[in-house]
Amino acid sequence: MDIAFLLELSANGILIGLMYALIALGIVLIFKSSGIANLAQGAMAMVGAYVAWALLVLAGMPLWLAIPLSLAIMFFFGTGIERVALRPMVGQPVIMVVMLTLGLEILLRGLAPAIFGTAIKRLDLGIPQAPIIVGPVLINTAYLVSGAVALGLVLLSIMFFGTRLGTVLRAVSDDQMASWSVGIFVERAIGLSWGLAGVAAAFGGILWGSVQGVDWTLSLLLIKALAIAILGGLDSIPGVLIAGVIIGVLESVVPAFLDPHVGGGTRDVVASLVILLTVILRPHGLFGREDIERV
Amino acid sequence: MVKIGLAQDFTAVYTFVTSDYNQGQRDYFTLINERGGIDGYTLQVDVVDTANQPQRGIEAYERMKNDGVVLVDFLSTPVSRAVVPRALKDQVNMMTIMHGRSDAADGETFPFIFPMSPLYWSQAASIVKYIADQENGDLKGKKIAFVGIDSPFGREPLPIFQALADKEGFELSIFHYPSPGNEQSATWTSVRRVRPDWTIIWGAGVGQTVSLREAIRNGIKLDRLVSNAWLSEVDTEIAGREAAKGVLRFEGVAYGKDLPIIQAIENEVVAKGKSAGPAEKVGSSYYNIGVAGAALVVEGIRHALEKAPGKLAGPQLKAGLESIANFDAQGLMPPVTISARDHQGGGKGRICQWDGTRWVPKTDWYAASQDLVWELVRKTAQEFKASGN
């Protein structure tokens, strides 16, 4: 076996997994606070990328201003979704709320290209195209930068849930009625988690948009993000990190060895198999909380 | 009045091309109407979104058929394939320029289906001919890597590449990335490992952009990287205009505004504020393909009305399209000749290169290995005859 080949595939796989993890982070943040799987996270990433592009290119803002402003806009976009669409759904079955987020995904997927135009947009973050070469291993600079940003954000999120505000969110996630009864503003806490999910989506959308250009296909990141969230455990932020790396590496390494023998197409099979095995063998994921109920 | 149905994908998979392509078509039809139509007939265009869904395409087709259209264009291989049996039965002409099933070139099996442009198989053959020419006609022992989207479209040219590899003696390595192609790093690591002499990319939309960027990052020489027709200045813009310098592509329709037909549109349509889209798209790669398709349709209508004045239903237009001879729309495309047997029109195209600001032709118009292409056309057309699919 060619070790350099394996190392290169693994290194880039880890970085890509971290970038996927950024989208998954938004799903977990919302699930952790409200128990809802947000199926609009892919479209939110796409909207974040379109917003950044609009500020950079249409409004002509410098990068240092456009990126923070996009993040702020996406924070309020997230809280706005919670306020306008989710809050009236209080008391409805969870499945209805999940379906609502799916509807939102479809709506945004159509709306953003209709507003900004369907052609792919260039989102230039100034990351050099030249790769970084470590010995025989070639590492994609864009993935390295993006992976580092993703890692930082996931770690920040882990720390955030150790703070007082994070504890409030966890309490809301555990039991909304009990949280209400002890004076926690549950709606505000859930709104905050949606805002943070908006920020995570914006980071993910901007980083992926810088790699592939900005268009509707960014919303398809949802699929990978869901796979990572399920494997890691829907309520575990460290799980996002580990699952991102696992899926990234598997998706990178396995097809390189299997594809030549079966004619291609094994990459998506790897992700699907991981989801299938997780659901069968460990439904709460690697690090998710296994609730035990007394019957 | 002549009714034409443009039921295309504005909202799902092919958004990267539809708006420009459709604008080109409509602008050309507007130009003809502005000039008084064809023998007094004006053109009426019905535009519908199918979101690339065959079922929606069929619904749109049925409605447009009842409305009296004589030609439909779906700009979608899956939708076109789904409608082919109905169009054949209803005798409604279907244009499939630069897309659709390649075996529709066989006009005897597919009498109402009109590719009128180089099939993917012809594109593949022309690319290999170009590579052979650069290698002084000898491909023996050369390594050619094929990097394509993992879909029927991405696998379509493989039989021709395989046949040519056997004939010419080059080593073909095949790499597929999953659709839509937004992440291809592992694929290109594998490509770099085989150290190809030439690389061919076969995708569309975001897959092409990422292929180009990954090729640049992996140090693939761009003047040895050739794409099918679906690589545009949008892709080079996103990859970086300068960074993409040197990349090659097959083109079946000329690019740019420096063409009489495009200038006429600028002066008589765009300047009057009657363009169907933004002025900056006029002359772009996909816009010009739209114009070329519309020009072929208009030419077909002209011939049809000459043959049967005052009567223009599906069969008359079919006869008109099948009498197009050496039509190049004033240099917009290679001379196209369509007959009842050959609906491809000759299969000519050329190779052009991105120079940092525009696409520059590297060759004249030519067709390659048409014997192999037609062998495959006849074989798969026979399969359609036998199975109806």
XYZ file of C-alpha atoms in Angstrom:
684
model
C 0.000 0.000 0.000
C 1.198 3.497 -0.852
C 1.477 5.219 2.543
C 1.787 8.731 1.079
C -1.403 8.189 -0.903
C -3.218 6.987 2.207
C -1.886 9.890 4.262
C -2.986 12.459 1.703
C -6.447 10.974 1.438
C -6.757 10.875 5.223
C -5.464 14.419 5.781
C -7.823 15.975 3.243
C -10.628 13.697 4.466
C -10.221 15.005 8.032
C -10.382 18.623 6.832
C -13.437 17.991 4.661
C -15.113 16.147 7.516
C -14.568 19.187 9.718
C -16.175 21.408 7.087
C -19.197 19.113 6.952
C -19.240 19.149 10.753
C -19.824 22.897 10.665
C -23.184 22.362 8.977
C -23.970 19.473 11.344
C -23.190 21.749 14.296
C -26.264 23.857 13.505
C -28.474 20.772 13.508
C -27.115 19.673 16.879
C -27.396 23.148 18.435
C -31.104 23.268 17.671
C -31.740 19.659 18.623
C -29.913 20.193 21.902
C -32.145 23.089 22.890
C -35.495 22.174 21.403
C -35.419 18.508 20.444
C -36.142 19.309 16.789
C -34.050 18.052 13.869
C -33.676 21.139 11.680
C -33.913 19.977 8.066
C -33.467 23.555 6.801
C -29.811 23.715 7.853
C -28.494 23.071 4.322
C -30.573 25.874 2.862
C -29.512 28.160 5.707
C -25.877 27.496 4.771
C -26.737 28.361 1.178
C -28.448 31.603 2.260
C -25.411 32.506 4.395
C -23.148 32.113 1.378
C -25.471 34.188 -0.835
C -25.591 36.934 1.808
C -21.781 37.021 2.056
C -21.503 37.137 -1.739
C -24.079 39.944 -1.945
C -22.213 42.011 0.643
C -18.822 41.370 -0.955
C -19.710 41.677 -4.611
C -22.989 43.598 -4.902
C -22.380 45.976 -2.001
C -18.605 46.034 -2.575
C -17.729 45.658 1.109
C -14.255 44.585 2.195
C -13.856 41.036 3.459
C -13.258 42.074 7.092
C -16.647 43.787 7.147
C -18.675 41.517 4.872
C -17.995 38.284 6.770
C -18.896 39.503 10.298
C -21.928 41.289 8.879
C -23.052 38.095 7.114
C -22.711 36.207 10.390
C -24.764 38.846 12.197
C -27.435 38.799 9.494
C -27.613 35.025 9.661
C -27.914 35.141 13.459
C -31.004 37.319 13.106
C -32.191 35.217 10.172
C -32.077 32.160 12.437
C -33.852 33.866 15.312
C -36.366 35.277 12.815
C -37.241 31.780 11.582
C -37.826 30.664 15.155
C -39.975 33.700 15.892
C -42.092 33.713 12.733
C -42.361 30.044 11.772
C -41.540 27.891 14.789
C -43.063 29.710 17.743
C -46.655 29.415 16.444
C -46.064 25.673 16.266
C -45.674 25.288 20.025
C -47.806 22.417 21.213
C -47.889 20.744 17.796
C -46.441 17.234 17.367
C -42.680 17.224 16.806
C -43.118 15.608 13.383
C -45.128 18.650 12.230
C -42.341 20.984 13.295
C -39.726 18.842 11.546
C -41.858 18.885 8.386
C -42.056 22.650 8.693
C -38.264 22.869 8.636
C -38.242 20.638 5.541
C -40.728 22.990 3.888
C -38.470 25.868 4.801
C -35.511 24.087 3.192
C -37.427 23.711 -0.077
C -38.683 27.307 0.043
C -35.216 28.791 0.643
C -33.658 26.539 -2.009
C -35.978 28.082 -4.579
C -36.062 31.602 -3.193
C -32.346 32.418 -2.945
C -31.521 31.636 -6.618
C -34.687 33.486 -7.664
C -33.486 36.605 -5.832
C -29.770 36.449 -6.617
C -29.849 34.702 -10.006
C -29.129 31.098 -10.884
C -25.553 31.391 -12.187
C -22.817 30.146 -9.844
C -21.164 33.051 -7.970
C -17.514 33.447 -7.116
C -16.868 33.923 -3.411
C -13.224 34.841 -3.010
C -11.895 34.698 0.546
C -8.353 35.293 -0.629
C -7.233 31.755 0.216
C -4.358 30.799 -2.128
C -5.042 28.112 -4.724
C -1.563 26.653 -4.335
C -1.555 23.581 -2.111
C 0.615 23.084 0.961
C 3.027 20.227 0.382
C 4.228 18.303 3.417
C 6.746 15.744 2.240
C 4.928 13.643 -0.346
C 1.510 14.804 0.870
C -0.410 17.575 -0.867
C -2.907 19.390 1.325
C -5.554 21.637 -0.122
C -5.039 25.109 1.365
C -8.718 26.026 1.203
C -9.640 22.864 3.095
C -6.874 23.461 5.631
C -8.087 26.982 6.425
C -11.729 25.918 6.434
C -11.016 22.867 8.565
C -9.155 25.004 11.111
C -12.049 27.479 11.292
C -14.514 24.611 11.678
C -12.450 23.019 14.441
C -12.249 26.335 16.285
C -15.981 26.879 16.090
C -16.884 23.406 17.264
C -14.509 23.783 20.219
C -16.024 27.190 21.022
C -19.480 25.594 20.961
C -18.355 22.900 23.390
C -17.068 25.627 25.725
C -20.265 27.639 25.271
C -22.381 24.812 26.646
C -20.262 24.953 29.792
C -21.283 28.577 30.435
C -24.377 29.742 32.302
C -26.229 30.451 29.055
C -25.266 27.053 27.711
C -26.573 25.434 30.861
C -29.887 27.237 30.310
C -30.072 25.782 26.804
C -29.380 22.301 28.126
C -32.070 22.714 30.740
C -34.568 23.758 28.091
C -33.589 20.729 26.046
C -34.090 18.422 29.025
C -37.537 19.609 29.964
C -39.265 22.673 28.582
C -42.114 22.643 31.120
C -39.716 22.390 34.056
C -37.597 25.188 32.576
C -40.648 27.417 32.287
C -41.585 26.664 35.858
C -38.192 27.820 37.158
C -38.393 31.088 35.242
C -36.333 30.327 32.133
C -37.505 32.124 29.009
C -37.757 28.974 26.930
C -38.729 30.751 23.688
C -35.784 33.100 24.026
C -33.422 30.182 24.643
C -34.696 28.304 21.602
C -34.479 31.506 19.552
C -30.855 31.847 20.633
C -30.072 28.317 19.480
C -31.602 29.094 16.087
C -29.497 32.247 15.904
C -26.339 30.270 16.683
C -27.352 27.659 14.116
C -27.663 30.517 11.619
C -24.101 31.601 12.428
C -22.778 28.031 12.061
C -24.660 27.719 8.759
C -23.171 30.984 7.533
C -19.643 29.839 8.383
C -20.263 26.526 6.618
C -21.890 28.129 3.583
C -19.168 30.745 3.199
C -16.331 28.216 3.477
C -17.954 25.717 1.097
C -18.988 28.569 -1.211
C -15.369 29.684 -1.437
C -14.426 26.186 -2.609
C -17.208 25.380 -5.080
C -18.835 28.765 -5.808
C -22.204 29.845 -4.487
C -25.316 28.278 -5.901
C -28.291 26.185 -4.801
C -26.232 23.006 -4.555
C -24.830 24.266 -1.236
C -28.158 23.258 0.279
C -27.295 19.612 -0.485
C -24.744 19.797 2.334
C -27.713 18.917 4.525
C -27.376 15.233 3.647
C -23.776 14.955 4.857
C -24.553 17.085 7.890
C -27.404 14.787 8.863
C -25.172 11.735 8.480
C -22.603 13.322 10.809
C -25.220 14.443 13.330
C -26.745 10.948 13.440
C -23.399 9.195 13.813
C -22.134 11.615 16.446
C -25.408 11.710 18.347
C -27.986 14.389 17.647
C -27.395 16.132 20.983
C -23.611 15.872 21.176
C -21.312 18.639 20.008
C -18.102 16.637 20.573
C -19.897 13.901 18.620
C -20.127 16.258 15.634
C -16.390 16.691 15.686
C -15.524 12.999 15.886
C -18.239 11.875 13.459
C -17.190 14.576 10.974
C -13.643 13.290 11.000
C -14.756 9.638 10.733
C -17.097 10.235 7.801
C -14.616 12.579 6.095
C -11.801 10.024 6.272
C -13.974 7.051 5.306
C -15.440 8.925 2.347
C -12.006 9.896 1.186
C -10.110 6.642 1.690
C -12.635 3.884 0.929
C -13.661 5.011 -2.604
C -10.038 5.519 -3.632
C -9.467 1.797 -3.112
C -12.915 0.422 -3.982
C -13.923 2.607 -6.951
C -11.360 1.188 -9.403
C -12.712 -2.314 -8.738
C -16.434 -1.577 -8.987
C -16.448 1.314 -11.475
C -17.054 4.164 -9.015
C -19.901 5.405 -6.898
C -18.865 3.983 -3.521
C -18.458 7.312 -1.723
C -22.126 7.939 -1.117
C -22.540 4.267 -0.262
C -20.028 4.714 2.562
C -22.060 7.547 4.123
C -25.309 5.631 3.686
C -23.832 2.508 5.282
C -22.572 4.524 8.230
C -26.070 5.965 8.801
C -27.689 2.556 8.422
C -25.317 0.815 10.819
C -25.584 3.653 13.335
C -29.366 3.543 13.352
C -29.406 -0.243 13.693
C -26.595 -0.716 16.195
C -26.525 2.516 18.170
C -29.556 4.717 17.458
C -28.368 7.480 19.783
C -25.064 7.734 17.915
C -21.531 7.524 19.253
C -21.879 10.237 21.886
C -25.596 10.953 22.025
C -27.503 10.618 25.250
C -29.383 7.384 25.675
C -32.569 8.255 27.546
C -33.756 5.577 29.922
C -37.399 5.711 30.820
C -39.058 3.784 33.643
C -42.031 1.926 32.224
C -48.356 32.172 -35.766
C -45.921 29.323 -34.964
C -45.953 28.013 -31.400
C -42.810 26.696 -29.733
C -42.661 25.161 -26.254
C -39.647 25.757 -24.022
C -40.302 23.624 -20.937
C -36.968 23.813 -19.149
C -35.367 23.493 -15.745
C -35.156 26.948 -14.162
C -35.183 25.864 -10.530
C -33.424 22.554 -9.922
C -30.431 20.856 -11.538
C -29.623 22.802 -14.715
C -30.103 26.334 -13.400
C -26.478 27.091 -14.288
C -27.303 26.955 -17.986
C -31.061 27.380 -18.444
C -31.417 31.117 -17.884
C -28.656 32.071 -20.367
C -29.675 29.420 -22.898
C -33.353 30.308 -22.724
C -32.567 34.018 -23.007
C -30.556 33.325 -26.173
C -33.417 31.362 -27.696
C -36.048 33.976 -26.904
C -33.876 36.877 -28.029
C -33.359 35.227 -31.409
C -37.082 34.550 -31.812
C -37.717 38.193 -30.876
C -35.218 39.269 -33.539
C -37.129 37.284 -36.153
C -40.466 38.720 -34.985
C -39.020 42.251 -35.005
C -38.087 41.648 -38.620
C -41.629 40.639 -39.497
C -41.463 36.907 -38.830
C -41.016 34.122 -41.367
C -43.170 34.567 -44.453
C -45.617 36.487 -42.322
C -45.628 33.916 -39.512
C -44.609 35.245 -36.108
C -43.148 33.017 -33.408
C -44.869 32.543 -30.085
C -42.876 31.014 -27.257
C -44.404 29.228 -24.270
C -41.938 29.065 -21.351
C -42.530 26.602 -18.485
C -40.398 25.437 -15.561
C -40.058 21.652 -15.209
C -37.526 21.644 -12.324
C -35.927 18.787 -14.292
C -38.760 16.476 -13.277
C -39.920 14.128 -16.054
C -43.490 14.130 -14.729
C -43.707 17.918 -14.848
C -42.119 17.805 -18.295
C -44.781 15.380 -19.504
C -47.555 17.580 -18.077
C -46.082 20.653 -19.767
C -45.679 18.713 -23.007
C -49.303 17.534 -23.025
C -50.575 21.057 -22.382
C -48.332 22.580 -25.026
C -49.230 19.853 -27.519
C -52.925 20.610 -27.043
C -52.057 24.261 -27.493
C -50.629 23.465 -30.933
C -46.839 23.675 -30.507
C -44.834 22.269 -33.400
C -41.564 21.968 -31.500
C -40.562 21.483 -27.879
C -37.217 21.881 -26.129
C -36.649 20.601 -22.582
C -32.881 21.164 -22.228
C -32.841 18.127 -19.977
C -31.792 14.617 -20.822
C -34.095 12.886 -18.286
C -37.149 14.962 -19.284
C -36.415 14.585 -22.991
C -36.001 10.836 -22.625
C -39.325 10.607 -20.810
C -41.158 12.517 -23.541
C -39.496 10.867 -26.584
C -42.122 8.080 -27.027
C -44.994 10.609 -26.832
C -43.344 13.070 -29.222
C -42.738 10.272 -31.724
C -46.364 9.147 -31.476
C -47.803 12.691 -31.595
C -45.459 13.834 -34.381
C -44.288 16.817 -32.354
C -40.676 17.791 -33.036
C -38.266 17.835 -30.128
C -34.977 19.718 -30.220
C -32.196 18.226 -28.060
C -29.234 20.457 -28.885
C -26.144 19.487 -26.832
C -28.164 17.139 -24.622
C -30.632 14.268 -24.790
C -30.152 10.726 -25.954
C -27.267 10.398 -28.388
C -28.868 7.634 -30.450
C -31.543 10.160 -31.505
C -29.068 11.066 -34.233
C -30.620 8.123 -36.067
C -33.452 9.973 -37.803
C -35.005 6.780 -39.117
C -35.549 5.432 -35.595
C -36.272 8.829 -34.044
C -37.993 10.763 -36.847
C -39.187 13.680 -34.678
C -36.173 14.032 -32.375
C -33.487 16.503 -33.466
C -30.103 16.758 -31.678
C -28.794 18.981 -34.541
C -25.435 19.284 -32.744
C -22.400 17.119 -31.881
C -23.504 14.211 -29.705
C -21.559 13.511 -26.520
C -20.001 10.636 -28.453
C -18.871 13.012 -31.204
C -17.535 15.423 -28.578
C -15.494 12.611 -27.021
C -14.132 11.518 -30.411
C -13.156 15.085 -31.307
C -11.344 15.536 -27.994
C -9.308 12.356 -28.557
C -8.516 13.479 -32.123
C -7.240 16.810 -30.778
C -5.060 15.037 -28.221
C -3.715 12.692 -30.913
C -2.877 15.655 -33.124
C -0.894 17.259 -30.290
C 0.978 13.980 -29.832
C 1.902 13.823 -33.532
C -0.763 11.256 -34.236
C 0.633 8.638 -31.868
C -1.230 7.910 -28.634
C 0.402 4.547 -28.023
C 1.391 4.236 -24.368
C -0.024 7.654 -23.447
C -2.048 7.940 -20.268
C -5.399 9.690 -20.476
C -7.437 10.224 -17.303
C -11.191 10.665 -17.522
C -12.807 12.475 -14.588
C -16.596 12.551 -14.783
C -19.703 12.986 -12.710
C -21.164 9.685 -11.526
C -24.406 9.812 -13.506
C -25.690 8.454 -16.824
C -24.411 11.671 -18.431
C -20.953 11.198 -16.906
C -20.839 7.603 -18.119
C -22.288 8.293 -21.573
C -18.996 8.882 -23.457
C -17.190 5.873 -21.960
C -17.965 3.398 -24.791
C -16.359 5.751 -27.320
C -13.348 6.460 -25.114
C -12.908 2.711 -24.537
C -13.205 1.959 -28.261
C -10.684 4.676 -29.087
C -8.322 3.488 -26.341
C -8.380 0.006 -27.915
C -7.852 1.421 -31.401
C -5.231 4.076 -30.609
C -3.391 2.204 -27.862
C -3.658 4.757 -25.062
C -4.222 3.855 -21.422
C -7.553 5.129 -20.140
C -8.012 5.657 -16.379
C -11.565 6.412 -15.288
C -12.497 8.396 -12.191
C -16.023 9.273 -11.144
C -17.081 11.714 -8.429
C -20.542 11.708 -6.835
C -23.154 14.180 -8.006
C -23.307 17.202 -7.861
C -19.518 17.209 -7.511
C -18.981 19.856 -4.852
C -16.196 17.803 -3.231
C -13.642 15.962 -5.374
C -10.380 16.095 -3.438
C -9.964 12.301 -3.106
C -10.746 11.864 -6.809
C -8.005 14.276 -7.842
C -5.495 12.773 -5.442
C -6.105 9.503 -7.310
C -5.840 11.252 -10.690
C -2.494 12.822 -9.787
C -1.216 9.417 -8.718
C -1.529 7.965 -12.239
C 0.425 10.922 -13.713
C -1.759 11.331 -16.806
C -0.407 12.872 -19.992
C -3.863 14.311 -20.645
C -6.977 14.703 -18.531
C -10.562 14.949 -19.744
C -13.299 16.345 -17.492
C -16.928 15.430 -18.033
C -19.413 17.250 -15.845
C -21.690 20.256 -15.776
C -22.384 23.096 -13.361
C -20.691 23.023 -9.980
C -18.951 19.712 -10.775
C -17.017 21.397 -13.572
C -16.006 24.361 -11.425
C -14.679 22.086 -8.708
C -12.909 19.840 -11.235
C -11.126 22.861 -12.653
C -10.114 24.151 -9.211
C -8.922 20.749 -8.065
C -6.945 20.281 -11.285
C -5.213 23.609 -10.656
C -4.468 22.703 -7.023
C -3.106 19.320 -8.026
C -0.729 20.819 -10.536
C -2.422 19.321 -13.612
C -1.235 21.237 -16.687
C -4.275 23.125 -17.924
C -3.223 23.080 -21.565
C -3.565 19.303 -21.220
C -6.976 19.410 -19.553
C -9.939 19.207 -21.943
C -13.629 19.521 -21.111
C -16.805 18.648 -22.933
C -19.029 21.516 -24.129
C -20.329 22.281 -20.614
C -17.481 24.413 -19.337
C -18.072 28.123 -19.496
C -16.546 31.429 -18.514
C -18.583 31.201 -15.297
C -16.430 28.223 -14.282
C -13.177 29.977 -15.163
C -14.380 33.070 -13.307
C -14.960 31.071 -10.126
C -11.718 29.139 -10.432
C -9.948 32.452 -11.117
C -9.641 33.928 -14.606
C -5.844 33.929 -14.585
C -5.519 30.648 -12.706
C -7.715 28.921 -15.299
C -5.603 30.159 -18.204
C -4.906 27.412 -20.719
C -7.813 25.075 -20.050
C -9.337 23.570 -23.193
C -12.891 22.686 -24.093
C -14.879 21.294 -26.957
C -17.329 23.782 -28.404
C -20.096 23.212 -30.911
C -21.186 26.855 -30.972
C -18.891 29.894 -31.139
C -18.544 32.104 -28.086
C -18.610 35.911 -27.829
C -20.314 38.943 -29.310
C -18.095 39.252 -32.336
C -20.552 37.409 -34.571
C -23.032 38.961 -37.022
C -26.041 37.180 -35.555
C -25.216 38.246 -31.979
C -24.573 41.809 -33.070
C -27.947 41.852 -34.822
C -29.571 40.776 -31.558
C -27.692 43.502 -29.688
C -28.812 46.179 -32.138
C -32.370 45.088 -32.826
C -33.420 43.411 -29.568
C -31.199 44.345 -26.636
C -30.866 48.022 -27.608
C -34.647 48.291 -27.724
C -34.945 46.842 -24.227
C -36.588 43.673 -25.540
C -34.040 41.106 -24.353
C -35.411 38.295 -22.200
C -32.600 38.733 -19.654
C -29.597 40.814 -18.595
C -27.614 42.465 -21.396
C -24.281 41.214 -20.009
C -25.271 37.614 -20.761
C -25.498 38.282 -24.504
C -22.619 36.483 -26.225
C -21.857 34.168 -23.301
C -21.231 30.495 -24.046
C -24.636 29.170 -23.025
C -26.515 32.152 -24.463
C -24.958 31.486 -27.852
C -25.934 27.794 -27.724
C -29.514 28.972 -27.174
C -29.263 31.291 -30.181
C -27.827 28.489 -32.316
C -30.700 26.160 -31.455
C -33.273 28.874 -32.175
C -31.571 29.712 -35.477
C -31.773 26.060 -36.541
C -35.485 25.971 -35.678
C -36.151 29.155 -37.646
C -34.186 27.786 -40.583
C -36.276 24.604 -40.403
C -39.511 26.619 -40.381
C -38.283 28.614 -43.374
C -37.626 25.430 -45.326
C -40.936 23.930 -44.207
C -42.895 26.931 -45.456
C -41.041 26.821 -48.751
C -41.989 23.184 -49.200
C -45.591 23.493 -48.029
C -46.681 27.148 -48.012
C -49.380 27.973 -45.508
C -49.141 24.677 -43.657
C -46.984 24.153 -40.606
C -47.757 21.196 -38.372
C -45.212 18.765 -36.870
C -44.597 16.686 -40.015
C -44.041 19.795 -42.176
C -41.518 21.187 -39.694
C -39.788 17.792 -39.573
C -39.399 17.897 -43.348
C -38.129 21.467 -43.085
C -35.528 20.596 -40.451
C -34.423 17.609 -42.529
C -33.651 19.854 -45.467
C -31.267 22.156 -43.594
C -28.016 22.084 -45.529
C -24.692 23.716 -44.685
C -26.334 26.157 -42.301
C -23.868 27.934 -39.984
C -25.896 30.963 -38.833
C -23.245 33.308 -40.220
C -20.343 31.640 -38.473
C -22.091 31.004 -35.143
C -21.599 27.256 -35.544
C -20.049 24.726 -37.912
C -21.983 24.035 -41.104
C -24.902 21.790 -40.160
C -26.540 19.449 -42.645
C -29.533 17.438 -41.502
C -31.204 14.642 -43.400
C -33.925 12.113 -42.731
C -31.195 9.640 -41.716
C -28.812 11.985 -39.890
C -30.331 14.237 -37.231
C -26.941 15.042 -35.710
C -26.020 17.301 -38.581
C -22.418 16.255 -39.119
C -21.058 16.235 -35.563
C -18.556 19.012 -36.138
C -17.098 21.128 -33.385
C -13.754 22.579 -32.416
C -11.373 22.896 -29.499
C -10.909 26.282 -27.890
C -8.780 27.558 -25.040
C -9.315 30.014 -22.190
C -6.719 32.794 -22.515
C -7.501 34.504 -19.210
C -10.238 36.718 -20.609
C -12.014 34.771 -23.360
C -12.265 31.487 -25.259
C -9.969 31.378 -28.285
C -10.422 28.741 -31.032
C -7.416 26.409 -31.348
C -8.708 24.468 -34.353
C -11.104 24.783 -37.260
C -14.472 23.021 -37.135
C -14.029 19.271 -37.590
C -15.676 15.917 -36.864
C -13.802 12.793 -35.781
C -14.288 9.019 -35.763
C -17.836 9.272 -37.078
C -17.664 5.626 -38.144
C -17.337 4.589 -34.492
C -19.949 7.122 -33.383
C -22.511 5.898 -35.895
C -21.790 2.268 -35.073
C -22.809 3.066 -31.504
C -25.775 5.201 -32.610
C -27.172 2.366 -34.717
C -26.567 -0.234 -32.022
C -28.403 1.699 -29.277
C -31.128 2.850 -31.683
C -31.779 -0.804 -32.448
C -32.062 -1.464 -28.724
C -34.641 1.349 -28.498
C -36.573 -0.168 -31.367
C -36.598 -3.523 -29.643
C -37.438 -2.351 -26.142
C -39.208 0.985 -26.701
C -36.903 2.526 -24.138
